[in-house]
């Protein structure tokens, strides 16, 4: 059993049941190999698998190096696409197929640029949407948040990979995932929104999965639509317009308002407008909640997955909603 140890001397290690400790560093993760069992906490093998899945467009959502529901979904989708039993668990066969997708290192070094640290940043973002509308921009709060999102990882993992290193100075060298998805696939025939599985799939004309993303999709109170729709347009860096008719939980005002653009806008960095009025596929300011919370009816992805999807679709791309499943609403977000 692997137990997570955070050493005060800024060394993150994983104790592997009597086999010694392995640092969570560039070499250890890049050279990680399959091992039987279910690791606890942040694990080099899981981290390597997550990065390779992300690179192959079987998105695990937020890369955090630990077992999660979204990771299991990504593994299951990858297995299904490669003719393996889709149980969502890493197996020797799955690991072998995954390693064959790319031979490039999963962790690389990156030099922080002036743009990374220059901002503009939005240090304080209120929780209530009405108050968000008073801000001129919904930017990243810090350089660390910007860098973490750029490399599809949690801020916690970014700090683990770079113990004792700050993120405010240009020229700083960091260890980061090489997500390297490459050019968007050609020949996209349609999008499949699986409401039961909470997944969005990109299909080619034969039905092959070109990309699979975890998603937050509707709720009992505000369900996602059913049937067919199509993409009307893709809006990058969108503003967010609230209509009182939406009557969202927690919004007190009876007047419409607009929230400025930015990655921490309620719909994130991309809005893919659908032919069903008021519905779209969009990003989020909280990537760690994708697939674990519900939406107000729209389809919510991480910002990077929404941006990736936005690069593949065009006006007229077909979108099919399928597999209706009831859920209990504990938390709502746009």
Short mmCIF file of C-alpha atoms in Angstrom, two decimals:
data_model
loop_
_atom_site.label_atom_id
_atom_site.label_comp_id
_atom_site.label_asym_id
_atom_site.label_seq_id
_atom_site.Cartn_x
_atom_site.Cartn_y
_atom_site.Cartn_z
CA UNK A 1 0.00 0.00 0.00
CA UNK A 2 1.29 3.38 -0.94
CA UNK A 3 1.03 6.05 1.73
CA UNK A 4 1.52 9.72 1.12
CA UNK A 5 4.36 11.42 3.01
CA UNK A 6 5.11 15.11 2.83
CA UNK A 7 8.65 15.62 4.12
CA UNK A 8 9.44 18.95 5.81
CA UNK A 9 12.65 19.23 3.83
CA UNK A 10 10.45 19.85 0.77
CA UNK A 11 10.80 16.29 -0.55
CA UNK A 12 7.56 14.59 -1.47
CA UNK A 13 7.89 10.82 -1.22
CA UNK A 14 5.70 7.80 -1.61
CA UNK A 15 6.25 4.85 0.76
CA UNK A 16 5.61 1.71 -1.26
CA UNK A 17 4.95 -1.10 1.24
CA UNK A 18 8.51 -2.01 2.17
CA UNK A 19 10.13 -1.22 -1.20
CA UNK A 20 11.48 2.14 -0.05
CA UNK A 21 10.49 5.68 -1.03
CA UNK A 22 10.25 7.22 -4.46
CA UNK A 23 10.46 10.95 -5.00
CA UNK A 24 7.73 12.66 -6.97
CA UNK A 25 10.17 14.24 -9.37
CA UNK A 26 10.78 14.41 -13.11
CA UNK A 27 12.88 11.25 -13.36
CA UNK A 28 10.70 9.10 -11.10
CA UNK A 29 7.48 9.96 -12.91
CA UNK A 30 8.97 9.68 -16.40
CA UNK A 31 10.38 6.24 -15.56
CA UNK A 32 7.32 4.99 -13.64
CA UNK A 33 6.14 1.49 -14.52
CA UNK A 34 2.92 -0.41 -13.93
CA UNK A 35 2.48 -1.91 -10.48
CA UNK A 36 -0.44 -3.98 -9.20
CA UNK A 37 -2.61 -2.66 -6.39
CA UNK A 38 -4.48 0.55 -5.69
CA UNK A 39 -2.21 3.42 -4.66
CA UNK A 40 -3.23 5.96 -2.06
CA UNK A 41 -2.54 9.66 -2.41
CA UNK A 42 -0.38 11.09 -5.18
CA UNK A 43 1.35 8.34 -7.15
CA UNK A 44 3.97 8.56 -9.96
CA UNK A 45 2.35 5.79 -12.02
CA UNK A 46 -1.12 7.34 -11.82
CA UNK A 47 0.32 10.76 -12.66
CA UNK A 48 2.09 9.35 -15.71
CA UNK A 49 -1.10 7.64 -16.85
CA UNK A 50 -3.17 10.80 -16.38
CA UNK A 51 -0.79 12.87 -18.49
CA UNK A 52 -0.73 10.27 -21.28
CA UNK A 53 -4.53 10.03 -21.24
CA UNK A 54 -4.81 13.82 -21.41
CA UNK A 55 -2.31 13.89 -24.27
CA UNK A 56 -4.35 11.27 -26.16
CA UNK A 57 -7.56 13.32 -25.58
CA UNK A 58 -9.09 10.85 -23.15
CA UNK A 59 -9.23 13.60 -20.59
CA UNK A 60 -9.00 12.81 -16.86
CA UNK A 61 -10.10 16.37 -16.11
CA UNK A 62 -7.86 17.97 -13.50
CA UNK A 63 -4.53 16.13 -13.37
CA UNK A 64 -3.73 15.50 -9.70
CA UNK A 65 -1.80 12.22 -9.59
CA UNK A 66 -4.44 10.36 -7.58
CA UNK A 67 -7.23 7.91 -8.27
CA UNK A 68 -10.53 9.65 -8.98
CA UNK A 69 -13.85 9.07 -10.70
CA UNK A 70 -12.77 11.15 -13.71
CA UNK A 71 -9.53 9.18 -13.99
CA UNK A 72 -11.52 5.92 -13.98
CA UNK A 73 -13.82 7.33 -16.69
CA UNK A 74 -10.82 8.30 -18.82
CA UNK A 75 -9.24 4.86 -18.39
CA UNK A 76 -12.55 3.18 -19.23
CA UNK A 77 -13.02 5.29 -22.35
CA UNK A 78 -9.45 4.56 -23.46
CA UNK A 79 -10.02 0.84 -22.88
CA UNK A 80 -13.26 0.84 -24.85
CA UNK A 81 -11.62 2.68 -27.74
CA UNK A 82 -8.79 0.13 -27.80
CA UNK A 83 -10.83 -3.07 -27.60
CA UNK A 84 -10.15 -3.77 -23.92
CA UNK A 85 -12.68 -4.54 -21.17
CA UNK A 86 -13.76 -1.04 -20.01
CA UNK A 87 -13.54 -1.54 -16.25
CA UNK A 88 -11.81 1.80 -15.63
CA UNK A 89 -8.85 0.20 -13.86
CA UNK A 90 -5.23 0.22 -14.92
CA UNK A 91 -4.23 -3.27 -16.02
CA UNK A 92 -1.01 -4.50 -17.63
CA UNK A 93 -2.79 -4.55 -21.02
CA UNK A 94 -4.17 -1.04 -20.56
CA UNK A 95 -0.80 0.26 -19.40
CA UNK A 96 0.92 -1.28 -22.43
CA UNK A 97 -1.58 0.31 -24.84
CA UNK A 98 -1.28 3.65 -23.08
CA UNK A 99 2.54 3.63 -23.18
CA UNK A 100 2.33 2.96 -26.93
CA UNK A 101 0.46 6.24 -27.53
CA UNK A 102 3.55 8.38 -26.91
CA UNK A 103 7.22 7.92 -26.11
CA UNK A 104 7.84 11.54 -25.09
CA UNK A 105 8.52 12.28 -21.40
CA UNK A 106 5.40 13.14 -19.42
CA UNK A 107 7.18 15.66 -17.20
CA UNK A 108 9.44 18.38 -18.61
CA UNK A 109 10.98 21.63 -17.43
CA UNK A 110 9.41 24.99 -18.20
CA UNK A 111 10.81 28.49 -17.77
CA UNK A 112 8.30 30.97 -16.37
CA UNK A 113 7.79 33.92 -18.72
CA UNK A 114 7.06 37.57 -18.00
CA UNK A 115 3.57 37.09 -19.38
CA UNK A 116 2.95 34.30 -16.85
CA UNK A 117 3.64 36.60 -13.91
CA UNK A 118 2.53 39.96 -15.31
CA UNK A 119 -1.21 39.44 -15.07
CA UNK A 120 -3.52 41.26 -14.95
CA UNK A 121 -4.77 39.23 -12.00
CA UNK A 122 -8.08 39.46 -10.18
CA UNK A 123 -7.00 38.87 -6.59
CA UNK A 124 -10.46 38.74 -5.04
CA UNK A 125 -13.47 37.22 -6.77
CA UNK A 126 -16.73 37.30 -4.81
CA UNK A 127 -18.85 34.18 -4.52
CA UNK A 128 -22.13 35.87 -5.46
CA UNK A 129 -22.74 36.40 -9.15
CA UNK A 130 -24.32 39.83 -8.64
CA UNK A 131 -21.08 41.03 -7.07
CA UNK A 132 -18.98 39.47 -9.80
CA UNK A 133 -20.80 41.80 -12.19
CA UNK A 134 -19.05 44.76 -10.53
CA UNK A 135 -15.61 43.57 -11.65
CA UNK A 136 -13.96 44.69 -14.89
CA UNK A 137 -12.40 41.29 -15.54
CA UNK A 138 -12.59 37.78 -14.07
CA UNK A 139 -8.91 36.96 -14.52
CA UNK A 140 -6.73 34.43 -12.76
CA UNK A 141 -6.17 35.19 -9.11
CA UNK A 142 -2.44 34.43 -9.16
CA UNK A 143 0.39 33.33 -11.43
CA UNK A 144 0.23 29.89 -9.79
CA UNK A 145 -3.41 29.50 -10.82
CA UNK A 146 -2.58 30.55 -14.38
CA UNK A 147 0.34 28.12 -14.62
CA UNK A 148 -1.63 25.25 -13.11
CA UNK A 149 -4.44 25.71 -15.62
CA UNK A 150 -2.00 26.01 -18.50
CA UNK A 151 -0.64 22.56 -17.65
CA UNK A 152 -4.02 21.03 -16.69
CA UNK A 153 -3.00 20.30 -13.09
CA UNK A 154 -4.10 21.28 -9.61
CA UNK A 155 -2.21 24.05 -7.85
CA UNK A 156 -1.45 21.55 -5.09
CA UNK A 157 0.29 19.20 -7.52
CA UNK A 158 2.16 22.09 -9.15
CA UNK A 159 3.60 22.93 -5.73
CA UNK A 160 4.40 19.28 -4.99
CA UNK A 161 6.36 19.01 -8.22
CA UNK A 162 8.21 22.23 -7.38
CA UNK A 163 8.79 22.22 -3.61
CA UNK A 164 10.11 25.47 -2.20
CA UNK A 165 9.85 27.28 -5.54
CA UNK A 166 7.82 30.45 -6.04
CA UNK A 167 5.76 31.29 -9.11
CA UNK A 168 6.06 35.07 -9.23
CA UNK A 169 9.41 35.52 -10.95
CA UNK A 170 10.10 35.26 -14.69
CA UNK A 171 12.98 32.91 -15.49
CA UNK A 172 12.11 30.41 -12.77
CA UNK A 173 12.41 26.81 -13.97
CA UNK A 174 9.51 24.53 -13.11
CA UNK A 175 8.71 20.84 -13.55
CA UNK A 176 5.35 20.53 -15.34
CA UNK A 177 3.34 17.99 -17.39
CA UNK A 178 3.94 17.94 -21.13
CA UNK A 179 0.28 17.67 -22.12
CA UNK A 180 1.15 18.07 -25.83
CA UNK A 181 -2.22 17.19 -27.37
CA UNK A 182 -1.11 18.32 -30.81
CA UNK A 183 -3.34 19.56 -33.62
CA UNK A 184 -7.11 19.03 -33.33
CA UNK A 185 -8.28 15.88 -35.13
CA UNK A 186 -9.82 16.35 -38.56
CA UNK A 187 -13.09 14.87 -39.72
CA UNK A 188 -15.28 15.59 -36.67
CA UNK A 189 -18.78 14.32 -37.48
CA UNK A 190 -20.56 15.13 -34.24
CA UNK A 191 -20.63 15.49 -30.47
CA UNK A 192 -22.26 13.04 -28.08
CA UNK A 193 -23.32 14.31 -24.64
CA UNK A 194 -23.82 11.30 -22.38
CA UNK A 195 -25.84 12.63 -19.45
CA UNK A 196 -25.75 9.40 -17.46
CA UNK A 197 -21.99 8.90 -17.72
CA UNK A 198 -21.29 12.66 -17.50
CA UNK A 199 -19.05 12.51 -20.55
CA UNK A 200 -18.75 14.44 -23.79
CA UNK A 201 -17.45 12.45 -26.75
CA UNK A 202 -16.21 13.71 -30.12
CA UNK A 203 -17.00 11.31 -32.97
CA UNK A 204 -15.71 10.79 -36.49
CA UNK A 205 -18.06 9.67 -39.31
CA UNK A 206 -17.62 6.00 -38.37
CA UNK A 207 -18.48 6.63 -34.72
CA UNK A 208 -14.89 6.36 -33.53
CA UNK A 209 -14.10 8.44 -30.44
CA UNK A 210 -11.66 11.22 -31.28
CA UNK A 211 -11.81 12.78 -27.82
CA UNK A 212 -13.61 12.13 -24.53
CA UNK A 213 -14.02 14.73 -21.77
CA UNK A 214 -15.54 14.51 -18.26
CA UNK A 215 -18.42 16.95 -17.78
CA UNK A 216 -20.96 18.38 -15.36
CA UNK A 217 -24.32 18.09 -17.14
CA UNK A 218 -27.57 19.54 -15.83
CA UNK A 219 -29.46 18.55 -12.68
CA UNK A 220 -32.90 17.46 -11.53
CA UNK A 221 -33.97 21.10 -11.10
CA UNK A 222 -32.36 22.29 -14.33
CA UNK A 223 -31.90 19.27 -16.61
CA UNK A 224 -29.85 19.29 -19.76
CA UNK A 225 -31.88 19.05 -22.96
CA UNK A 226 -32.60 15.84 -24.85
CA UNK A 227 -32.51 14.92 -28.51
CA UNK A 228 -30.49 16.66 -31.20
CA UNK A 229 -28.97 20.12 -31.46
CA UNK A 230 -26.14 21.73 -33.40
CA UNK A 231 -23.36 24.19 -32.78
CA UNK A 232 -24.26 27.77 -33.69
CA UNK A 233 -20.95 29.48 -32.89
CA UNK A 234 -17.87 29.35 -30.67
CA UNK A 235 -17.22 32.39 -28.47
CA UNK A 236 -13.77 32.67 -26.90
CA UNK A 237 -13.25 34.79 -23.80
CA UNK A 238 -17.02 35.25 -23.40
CA UNK A 239 -18.95 37.53 -21.09
CA UNK A 240 -21.76 35.97 -19.07
CA UNK A 241 -25.30 37.34 -19.24
CA UNK A 242 -27.76 36.52 -16.44
CA UNK A 243 -31.49 36.61 -17.12
CA UNK A 244 -33.76 36.75 -14.03
CA UNK A 245 -35.98 34.17 -15.72
CA UNK A 246 -33.22 31.65 -15.00
CA UNK A 247 -34.02 32.01 -11.27
CA UNK A 248 -30.74 30.41 -10.24
CA UNK A 249 -30.41 29.33 -6.64
CA UNK A 250 -28.50 31.94 -4.62
CA UNK A 251 -29.08 34.82 -7.03
CA UNK A 252 -31.25 37.40 -5.28
CA UNK A 253 -31.63 40.15 -7.86
CA UNK A 254 -34.59 40.36 -10.22
CA UNK A 255 -32.63 42.37 -12.76
CA UNK A 256 -30.41 41.12 -15.58
CA UNK A 257 -26.68 41.65 -15.32
CA UNK A 258 -23.49 40.89 -17.23
CA UNK A 259 -20.28 39.44 -15.81
CA UNK A 260 -17.06 40.47 -17.53
CA UNK A 261 -14.88 38.05 -19.48
CA UNK A 262 -11.99 36.05 -18.08
CA UNK A 263 -11.07 32.44 -17.19
CA UNK A 264 -12.82 32.82 -13.81
CA UNK A 265 -16.04 33.95 -15.47
CA UNK A 266 -18.93 31.55 -14.62
CA UNK A 267 -18.69 30.05 -18.14
CA UNK A 268 -14.91 30.07 -18.25
CA UNK A 269 -12.79 30.82 -21.28
CA UNK A 270 -15.03 29.37 -24.03
CA UNK A 271 -18.77 29.28 -24.80
CA UNK A 272 -19.93 26.86 -27.51
CA UNK A 273 -23.39 28.15 -28.34
CA UNK A 274 -26.01 25.53 -29.22
CA UNK A 275 -29.15 25.79 -31.32
CA UNK A 276 -31.28 25.23 -28.20
CA UNK A 277 -31.81 28.68 -26.71
CA UNK A 278 -29.77 29.48 -23.59
CA UNK A 279 -27.84 26.19 -23.72
CA UNK A 280 -24.18 25.71 -24.49
CA UNK A 281 -21.00 23.79 -23.77
CA UNK A 282 -18.56 25.90 -21.79
CA UNK A 283 -15.60 26.12 -19.44
CA UNK A 284 -15.47 26.66 -15.69
CA UNK A 285 -13.51 28.57 -13.05
CA UNK A 286 -13.44 25.41 -10.87
CA UNK A 287 -11.92 22.52 -12.85
CA UNK A 288 -11.68 20.31 -9.78
CA UNK A 289 -15.48 20.12 -9.55
CA UNK A 290 -16.09 18.83 -13.06
CA UNK A 291 -18.11 15.62 -12.95
CA UNK A 292 -18.71 15.90 -9.20
CA UNK A 293 -21.27 18.74 -9.17
CA UNK A 294 -24.17 19.69 -11.39
CA UNK A 295 -24.90 22.59 -13.70
CA UNK A 296 -27.86 24.81 -14.47
CA UNK A 297 -28.56 22.73 -17.55
CA UNK A 298 -25.55 23.49 -19.71
CA UNK A 299 -22.58 21.21 -20.31
CA UNK A 300 -19.57 22.28 -18.27
CA UNK A 301 -15.98 21.18 -19.02
CA UNK A 302 -12.58 22.28 -17.75
CA UNK A 303 -11.44 25.41 -19.56
CA UNK A 304 -8.74 23.49 -21.45
CA UNK A 305 -11.16 20.78 -22.59
CA UNK A 306 -13.72 23.41 -23.67
CA UNK A 307 -10.99 25.20 -25.60
CA UNK A 308 -9.91 21.92 -27.21
CA UNK A 309 -13.48 21.08 -28.19
CA UNK A 310 -14.02 24.60 -29.48
CA UNK A 311 -11.08 24.14 -31.85
CA UNK A 312 -12.73 21.07 -33.42
CA UNK A 313 -16.33 22.16 -34.00
CA UNK A 314 -17.89 24.65 -36.36
CA UNK A 315 -21.37 26.03 -37.02
CA UNK A 316 -23.58 23.10 -37.94
CA UNK A 317 -21.68 20.40 -36.02
CA UNK A 318 -24.31 17.99 -34.70
CA UNK A 319 -24.75 17.48 -30.94
CA UNK A 320 -26.72 14.51 -29.58
CA UNK A 321 -27.94 14.31 -25.98
CA UNK A 322 -28.42 10.77 -24.75
CA UNK A 323 -28.73 8.45 -21.75
CA UNK A 324 -31.02 10.34 -19.38
CA UNK A 325 -30.23 9.60 -15.71
CA UNK A 326 -31.74 11.26 -12.63
CA UNK A 327 -29.46 12.85 -10.04
CA UNK A 328 -29.84 14.51 -6.68
CA UNK A 329 -28.74 18.14 -6.63
CA UNK A 330 -26.31 19.05 -3.86
CA UNK A 331 -24.59 21.98 -5.52
CA UNK A 332 -25.36 24.06 -8.58
CA UNK A 333 -23.04 26.14 -10.71
CA UNK A 334 -23.56 27.84 -14.09
#
